[in-house]
Amino acid sequence: MPKVVIYTTMLCPYCHLAKDLLRRKGVAYEEIDVTGHAELRRDMVARAGGRTTVPQIFIGDRHVGGCDDLHALDRSGALDPLLAA
């Protein structure tokens, strides 16, 4: 399974929804909380191609996007193969 990284903030409901989906699928992930950490947020924005909202989710080297993007991948059946790659 490729490494999964999710950038979050403490009070973000979309971050919680994305993490819940990953947990239901039994996916271990590294969470990087950017709350109050300007340097970590800058790293996230650079890695996410300029996207500034959280969550920002990466599976391996692939930028998946945010919560809606993750759920859309799951609904389309494309998430499980990506996680298994």
mmCIF file with all atom_site columns, N, CA and C in Angstrom, residues 6-49:
data_model
loop_
_atom_site.group_PDB
_atom_site.id
_atom_site.type_symbol
_atom_site.label_atom_id
_atom_site.label_alt_id
_atom_site.label_comp_id
_atom_site.label_asym_id
_atom_site.label_entity_id
_atom_site.label_seq_id
_atom_site.pdbx_PDB_ins_code
_atom_site.Cartn_x
_atom_site.Cartn_y
_atom_site.Cartn_z
_atom_site.occupancy
_atom_site.B_iso_or_equiv
_atom_site.pdbx_formal_charge
_atom_site.auth_seq_id
_atom_site.auth_comp_id
_atom_site.auth_asym_id
_atom_site.auth_atom_id
_atom_site.pdbx_PDB_model_num
ATOM 1   N N  . ILE A 1 6  ? -2.234  13.139 4.751  1.00 0.00 ? 6  ILE A N  1
ATOM 2   C CA . ILE A 1 6  ? -3.360  14.078 4.735  1.00 0.00 ? 6  ILE A CA 1
ATOM 3   C C  . ILE A 1 6  ? -3.000  15.294 5.583  1.00 0.00 ? 6  ILE A C  1
ATOM 4   N N  . TYR A 1 7  ? -3.052  16.456 4.941  1.00 0.00 ? 7  TYR A N  1
ATOM 5   C CA . TYR A 1 7  ? -2.838  17.733 5.629  1.00 0.00 ? 7  TYR A CA 1
ATOM 6   C C  . TYR A 1 7  ? -4.185  18.197 6.172  1.00 0.00 ? 7  TYR A C  1
ATOM 7   N N  . THR A 1 8  ? -4.216  18.591 7.428  1.00 0.00 ? 8  THR A N  1
ATOM 8   C CA . THR A 1 8  ? -5.471  18.925 8.104  1.00 0.00 ? 8  THR A CA 1
ATOM 9   C C  . THR A 1 8  ? -5.312  20.161 8.986  1.00 0.00 ? 8  THR A C  1
ATOM 10  N N  . THR A 1 9  ? -6.460  20.601 9.508  1.00 0.00 ? 9  THR A N  1
ATOM 11  C CA . THR A 1 9  ? -6.486  21.534 10.635 1.00 0.00 ? 9  THR A CA 1
ATOM 12  C C  . THR A 1 9  ? -7.436  20.933 11.675 1.00 0.00 ? 9  THR A C  1
ATOM 13  N N  . MET A 1 10 ? -7.327  21.417 12.900 1.00 0.00 ? 10 MET A N  1
ATOM 14  C CA . MET A 1 10 ? -8.071  20.817 14.013 1.00 0.00 ? 10 MET A CA 1
ATOM 15  C C  . MET A 1 10 ? -9.584  20.883 13.856 1.00 0.00 ? 10 MET A C  1
ATOM 16  N N  . LEU A 1 11 ? -10.117 21.994 13.399 1.00 0.00 ? 11 LEU A N  1
ATOM 17  C CA . LEU A 1 11 ? -11.562 22.188 13.420 1.00 0.00 ? 11 LEU A CA 1
ATOM 18  C C  . LEU A 1 11 ? -12.237 21.998 12.067 1.00 0.00 ? 11 LEU A C  1
ATOM 19  N N  . CYS A 1 12 ? -11.547 21.397 11.126 1.00 0.00 ? 12 CYS A N  1
ATOM 20  C CA . CYS A 1 12 ? -12.063 21.242 9.768  1.00 0.00 ? 12 CYS A CA 1
ATOM 21  C C  . CYS A 1 12 ? -12.973 20.012 9.658  1.00 0.00 ? 12 CYS A C  1
ATOM 22  N N  . PRO A 1 13 ? -14.277 20.210 9.407  1.00 0.00 ? 13 PRO A N  1
ATOM 23  C CA . PRO A 1 13 ? -15.175 19.058 9.295  1.00 0.00 ? 13 PRO A CA 1
ATOM 24  C C  . PRO A 1 13 ? -14.856 18.183 8.083  1.00 0.00 ? 13 PRO A C  1
ATOM 25  N N  . TYR A 1 14 ? -14.347 18.784 7.005  1.00 0.00 ? 14 TYR A N  1
ATOM 26  C CA . TYR A 1 14 ? -14.006 17.989 5.824  1.00 0.00 ? 14 TYR A CA 1
ATOM 27  C C  . TYR A 1 14 ? -12.791 17.104 6.092  1.00 0.00 ? 14 TYR A C  1
ATOM 28  N N  . CYS A 1 15 ? -11.888 17.578 6.922  1.00 0.00 ? 15 CYS A N  1
ATOM 29  C CA . CYS A 1 15 ? -10.739 16.765 7.317  1.00 0.00 ? 15 CYS A CA 1
ATOM 30  C C  . CYS A 1 15 ? -11.216 15.530 8.067  1.00 0.00 ? 15 CYS A C  1
ATOM 31  N N  . HIS A 1 16 ? -12.167 15.718 8.972  1.00 0.00 ? 16 HIS A N  1
ATOM 32  C CA . HIS A 1 16 ? -12.698 14.591 9.740  1.00 0.00 ? 16 HIS A CA 1
ATOM 33  C C  . HIS A 1 16 ? -13.413 13.599 8.826  1.00 0.00 ? 16 HIS A C  1
ATOM 34  N N  . LEU A 1 17 ? -14.168 14.092 7.847  1.00 0.00 ? 17 LEU A N  1
ATOM 35  C CA . LEU A 1 17 ? -14.856 13.203 6.908  1.00 0.00 ? 17 LEU A CA 1
ATOM 36  C C  . LEU A 1 17 ? -13.861 12.395 6.077  1.00 0.00 ? 17 LEU A C  1
ATOM 37  N N  . ALA A 1 18 ? -12.810 13.038 5.621  1.00 0.00 ? 18 ALA A N  1
ATOM 38  C CA . ALA A 1 18 ? -11.798 12.337 4.826  1.00 0.00 ? 18 ALA A CA 1
ATOM 39  C C  . ALA A 1 18 ? -11.088 11.277 5.666  1.00 0.00 ? 18 ALA A C  1
ATOM 40  N N  . LYS A 1 19 ? -10.720 11.635 6.893  1.00 0.00 ? 19 LYS A N  1
ATOM 41  C CA . LYS A 1 19 ? -10.053 10.672 7.772  1.00 0.00 ? 19 LYS A CA 1
ATOM 42  C C  . LYS A 1 19 ? -10.985 9.511  8.119  1.00 0.00 ? 19 LYS A C  1
ATOM 43  N N  . ASP A 1 20 ? -12.269 9.788  8.310  1.00 0.00 ? 20 ASP A N  1
ATOM 44  C CA . ASP A 1 20 ? -13.239 8.726  8.590  1.00 0.00 ? 20 ASP A CA 1
ATOM 45  C C  . ASP A 1 20 ? -13.308 7.729  7.441  1.00 0.00 ? 20 ASP A C  1
ATOM 46  N N  . LEU A 1 21 ? -13.334 8.225  6.206  1.00 0.00 ? 21 LEU A N  1
ATOM 47  C CA . LEU A 1 21 ? -13.359 7.323  5.055  1.00 0.00 ? 21 LEU A CA 1
ATOM 48  C C  . LEU A 1 21 ? -12.106 6.463  5.015  1.00 0.00 ? 21 LEU A C  1
ATOM 49  N N  . LEU A 1 22 ? -10.954 7.063  5.221  1.00 0.00 ? 22 LEU A N  1
ATOM 50  C CA . LEU A 1 22 ? -9.711  6.290  5.217  1.00 0.00 ? 22 LEU A CA 1
ATOM 51  C C  . LEU A 1 22 ? -9.711  5.247  6.328  1.00 0.00 ? 22 LEU A C  1
ATOM 52  N N  . ARG A 1 23 ? -10.179 5.616  7.515  1.00 0.00 ? 23 ARG A N  1
ATOM 53  C CA . ARG A 1 23 ? -10.239 4.652  8.624  1.00 0.00 ? 23 ARG A CA 1
ATOM 54  C C  . ARG A 1 23 ? -11.189 3.504  8.319  1.00 0.00 ? 23 ARG A C  1
ATOM 55  N N  . ARG A 1 24 ? -12.354 3.810  7.725  1.00 0.00 ? 24 ARG A N  1
ATOM 56  C CA . ARG A 1 24 ? -13.312 2.743  7.385  1.00 0.00 ? 24 ARG A CA 1
ATOM 57  C C  . ARG A 1 24 ? -12.699 1.755  6.393  1.00 0.00 ? 24 ARG A C  1
ATOM 58  N N  . LYS A 1 25 ? -11.807 2.234  5.570  1.00 0.00 ? 25 LYS A N  1
ATOM 59  C CA . LYS A 1 25 ? -11.152 1.368  4.600  1.00 0.00 ? 25 LYS A CA 1
ATOM 60  C C  . LYS A 1 25 ? -9.921  0.682  5.191  1.00 0.00 ? 25 LYS A C  1
ATOM 61  N N  . GLY A 1 26 ? -9.617  0.974  6.440  1.00 0.00 ? 26 GLY A N  1
ATOM 62  C CA . GLY A 1 26 ? -8.471  0.348  7.092  1.00 0.00 ? 26 GLY A CA 1
ATOM 63  C C  . GLY A 1 26 ? -7.131  0.899  6.625  1.00 0.00 ? 26 GLY A C  1
ATOM 64  N N  . VAL A 1 27 ? -7.133  2.141  6.163  1.00 0.00 ? 27 VAL A N  1
ATOM 65  C CA . VAL A 1 27 ? -5.928  2.758  5.623  1.00 0.00 ? 27 VAL A CA 1
ATOM 66  C C  . VAL A 1 27 ? -5.188  3.509  6.728  1.00 0.00 ? 27 VAL A C  1
ATOM 67  N N  . ALA A 1 28 ? -3.930  3.173  6.892  1.00 0.00 ? 28 ALA A N  1
ATOM 68  C CA . ALA A 1 28 ? -3.079  3.939  7.796  1.00 0.00 ? 28 ALA A CA 1
ATOM 69  C C  . ALA A 1 28 ? -2.633  5.188  7.052  1.00 0.00 ? 28 ALA A C  1
ATOM 70  N N  . TYR A 1 29 ? -2.577  6.316  7.748  1.00 0.00 ? 29 TYR A N  1
ATOM 71  C CA . TYR A 1 29 ? -2.181  7.557  7.097  1.00 0.00 ? 29 TYR A CA 1
ATOM 72  C C  . TYR A 1 29 ? -1.354  8.397  8.048  1.00 0.00 ? 29 TYR A C  1
ATOM 73  N N  . GLU A 1 30 ? -0.545  9.255  7.450  1.00 0.00 ? 30 GLU A N  1
ATOM 74  C CA . GLU A 1 30 ? 0.205   10.244 8.214  1.00 0.00 ? 30 GLU A CA 1
ATOM 75  C C  . GLU A 1 30 ? -0.585  11.545 8.156  1.00 0.00 ? 30 GLU A C  1
ATOM 76  N N  . GLU A 1 31 ? -0.909  12.074 9.314  1.00 0.00 ? 31 GLU A N  1
ATOM 77  C CA . GLU A 1 31 ? -1.642  13.334 9.385  1.00 0.00 ? 31 GLU A CA 1
ATOM 78  C C  . GLU A 1 31 ? -0.673  14.459 9.718  1.00 0.00 ? 31 GLU A C  1
ATOM 79  N N  . ILE A 1 32 ? -0.721  15.510 8.925  1.00 0.00 ? 32 ILE A N  1
ATOM 80  C CA . ILE A 1 32 ? 0.089   16.693 9.176  1.00 0.00 ? 32 ILE A CA 1
ATOM 81  C C  . ILE A 1 32 ? -0.878  17.839 9.478  1.00 0.00 ? 32 ILE A C  1
ATOM 82  N N  . ASP A 1 33 ? -0.936  18.219 10.730 1.00 0.00 ? 33 ASP A N  1
ATOM 83  C CA . ASP A 1 33 ? -1.835  19.291 11.173 1.00 0.00 ? 33 ASP A CA 1
ATOM 84  C C  . ASP A 1 33 ? -1.123  20.617 10.949 1.00 0.00 ? 33 ASP A C  1
ATOM 85  N N  . VAL A 1 34 ? -1.668  21.439 10.071 1.00 0.00 ? 34 VAL A N  1
ATOM 86  C CA . VAL A 1 34 ? -1.039  22.716 9.726  1.00 0.00 ? 34 VAL A CA 1
ATOM 87  C C  . VAL A 1 34 ? -1.574  23.874 10.561 1.00 0.00 ? 34 VAL A C  1
ATOM 88  N N  . THR A 1 35 ? -2.431  23.579 11.539 1.00 0.00 ? 35 THR A N  1
ATOM 89  C CA . THR A 1 35 ? -2.991  24.621 12.395 1.00 0.00 ? 35 THR A CA 1
ATOM 90  C C  . THR A 1 35 ? -1.870  25.407 13.072 1.00 0.00 ? 35 THR A C  1
ATOM 91  N N  . GLY A 1 36 ? -1.790  26.695 12.768 1.00 0.00 ? 36 GLY A N  1
ATOM 92  C CA . GLY A 1 36 ? -0.805  27.549 13.419 1.00 0.00 ? 36 GLY A CA 1
ATOM 93  C C  . GLY A 1 36 ? 0.633   27.314 12.986 1.00 0.00 ? 36 GLY A C  1
ATOM 94  N N  . HIS A 1 37 ? 0.841   26.580 11.918 1.00 0.00 ? 37 HIS A N  1
ATOM 95  C CA . HIS A 1 37 ? 2.189   26.275 11.445 1.00 0.00 ? 37 HIS A CA 1
ATOM 96  C C  . HIS A 1 37 ? 2.343   26.764 10.009 1.00 0.00 ? 37 HIS A C  1
ATOM 97  N N  . ALA A 1 38 ? 2.752   28.017 9.876  1.00 0.00 ? 38 ALA A N  1
ATOM 98  C CA . ALA A 1 38 ? 2.845   28.644 8.551  1.00 0.00 ? 38 ALA A CA 1
ATOM 99  C C  . ALA A 1 38 ? 3.783   27.888 7.625  1.00 0.00 ? 38 ALA A C  1
ATOM 100 N N  . GLU A 1 39 ? 4.875   27.381 8.140  1.00 0.00 ? 39 GLU A N  1
ATOM 101 C CA . GLU A 1 39 ? 5.830   26.660 7.293  1.00 0.00 ? 39 GLU A CA 1
ATOM 102 C C  . GLU A 1 39 ? 5.218   25.369 6.753  1.00 0.00 ? 39 GLU A C  1
ATOM 103 N N  . LEU A 1 40 ? 4.517   24.628 7.599  1.00 0.00 ? 40 LEU A N  1
ATOM 104 C CA . LEU A 1 40 ? 3.859   23.403 7.137  1.00 0.00 ? 40 LEU A CA 1
ATOM 105 C C  . LEU A 1 40 ? 2.776   23.717 6.115  1.00 0.00 ? 40 LEU A C  1
ATOM 106 N N  . ARG A 1 41 ? 2.039   24.795 6.338  1.00 0.00 ? 41 ARG A N  1
ATOM 107 C CA . ARG A 1 41 ? 1.001   25.189 5.377  1.00 0.00 ? 41 ARG A CA 1
ATOM 108 C C  . ARG A 1 41 ? 1.631   25.571 4.040  1.00 0.00 ? 41 ARG A C  1
ATOM 109 N N  . ARG A 1 42 ? 2.759   26.293 4.072  1.00 0.00 ? 42 ARG A N  1
ATOM 110 C CA . ARG A 1 42 ? 3.451   26.642 2.825  1.00 0.00 ? 42 ARG A CA 1
ATOM 111 C C  . ARG A 1 42 ? 3.896   25.381 2.088  1.00 0.00 ? 42 ARG A C  1
ATOM 112 N N  . ASP A 1 43 ? 4.408   24.412 2.827  1.00 0.00 ? 43 ASP A N  1
ATOM 113 C CA . ASP A 1 43 ? 4.813   23.142 2.222  1.00 0.00 ? 43 ASP A CA 1
ATOM 114 C C  . ASP A 1 43 ? 3.615   22.453 1.566  1.00 0.00 ? 43 ASP A C  1
ATOM 115 N N  . MET A 1 44 ? 2.470   22.455 2.264  1.00 0.00 ? 44 MET A N  1
ATOM 116 C CA . MET A 1 44 ? 1.259   21.841 1.731  1.00 0.00 ? 44 MET A CA 1
ATOM 117 C C  . MET A 1 44 ? 0.835   22.531 0.440  1.00 0.00 ? 44 MET A C  1
ATOM 118 N N  . VAL A 1 45 ? 0.793   23.856 0.445  1.00 0.00 ? 45 VAL A N  1
ATOM 119 C CA . VAL A 1 45 ? 0.355   24.616 -0.724 1.00 0.00 ? 45 VAL A CA 1
ATOM 120 C C  . VAL A 1 45 ? 1.279   24.340 -1.907 1.00 0.00 ? 45 VAL A C  1
ATOM 121 N N  . ALA A 1 46 ? 2.568   24.304 -1.662 1.00 0.00 ? 46 ALA A N  1
ATOM 122 C CA . ALA A 1 46 ? 3.524   24.017 -2.734 1.00 0.00 ? 46 ALA A CA 1
ATOM 123 C C  . ALA A 1 46 ? 3.318   22.608 -3.274 1.00 0.00 ? 46 ALA A C  1
ATOM 124 N N  . ARG A 1 47 ? 3.156   21.663 -2.389 1.00 0.00 ? 47 ARG A N  1
ATOM 125 C CA . ARG A 1 47 ? 2.990   20.264 -2.795 1.00 0.00 ? 47 ARG A CA 1
ATOM 126 C C  . ARG A 1 47 ? 1.654   20.053 -3.506 1.00 0.00 ? 47 ARG A C  1
ATOM 127 N N  . ALA A 1 48 ? 0.628   20.821 -3.129 1.00 0.00 ? 48 ALA A N  1
ATOM 128 C CA . ALA A 1 48 ? -0.715  20.672 -3.693 1.00 0.00 ? 48 ALA A CA 1
ATOM 129 C C  . ALA A 1 48 ? -0.939  21.570 -4.910 1.00 0.00 ? 48 ALA A C  1
ATOM 130 N N  . GLY A 1 49 ? 0.114   22.093 -5.477 1.00 0.00 ? 49 GLY A N  1
ATOM 131 C CA . GLY A 1 49 ? -0.023  22.885 -6.686 1.00 0.00 ? 49 GLY A CA 1
ATOM 132 C C  . GLY A 1 49 ? -0.770  24.186 -6.496 1.00 0.00 ? 49 GLY A C  1
#
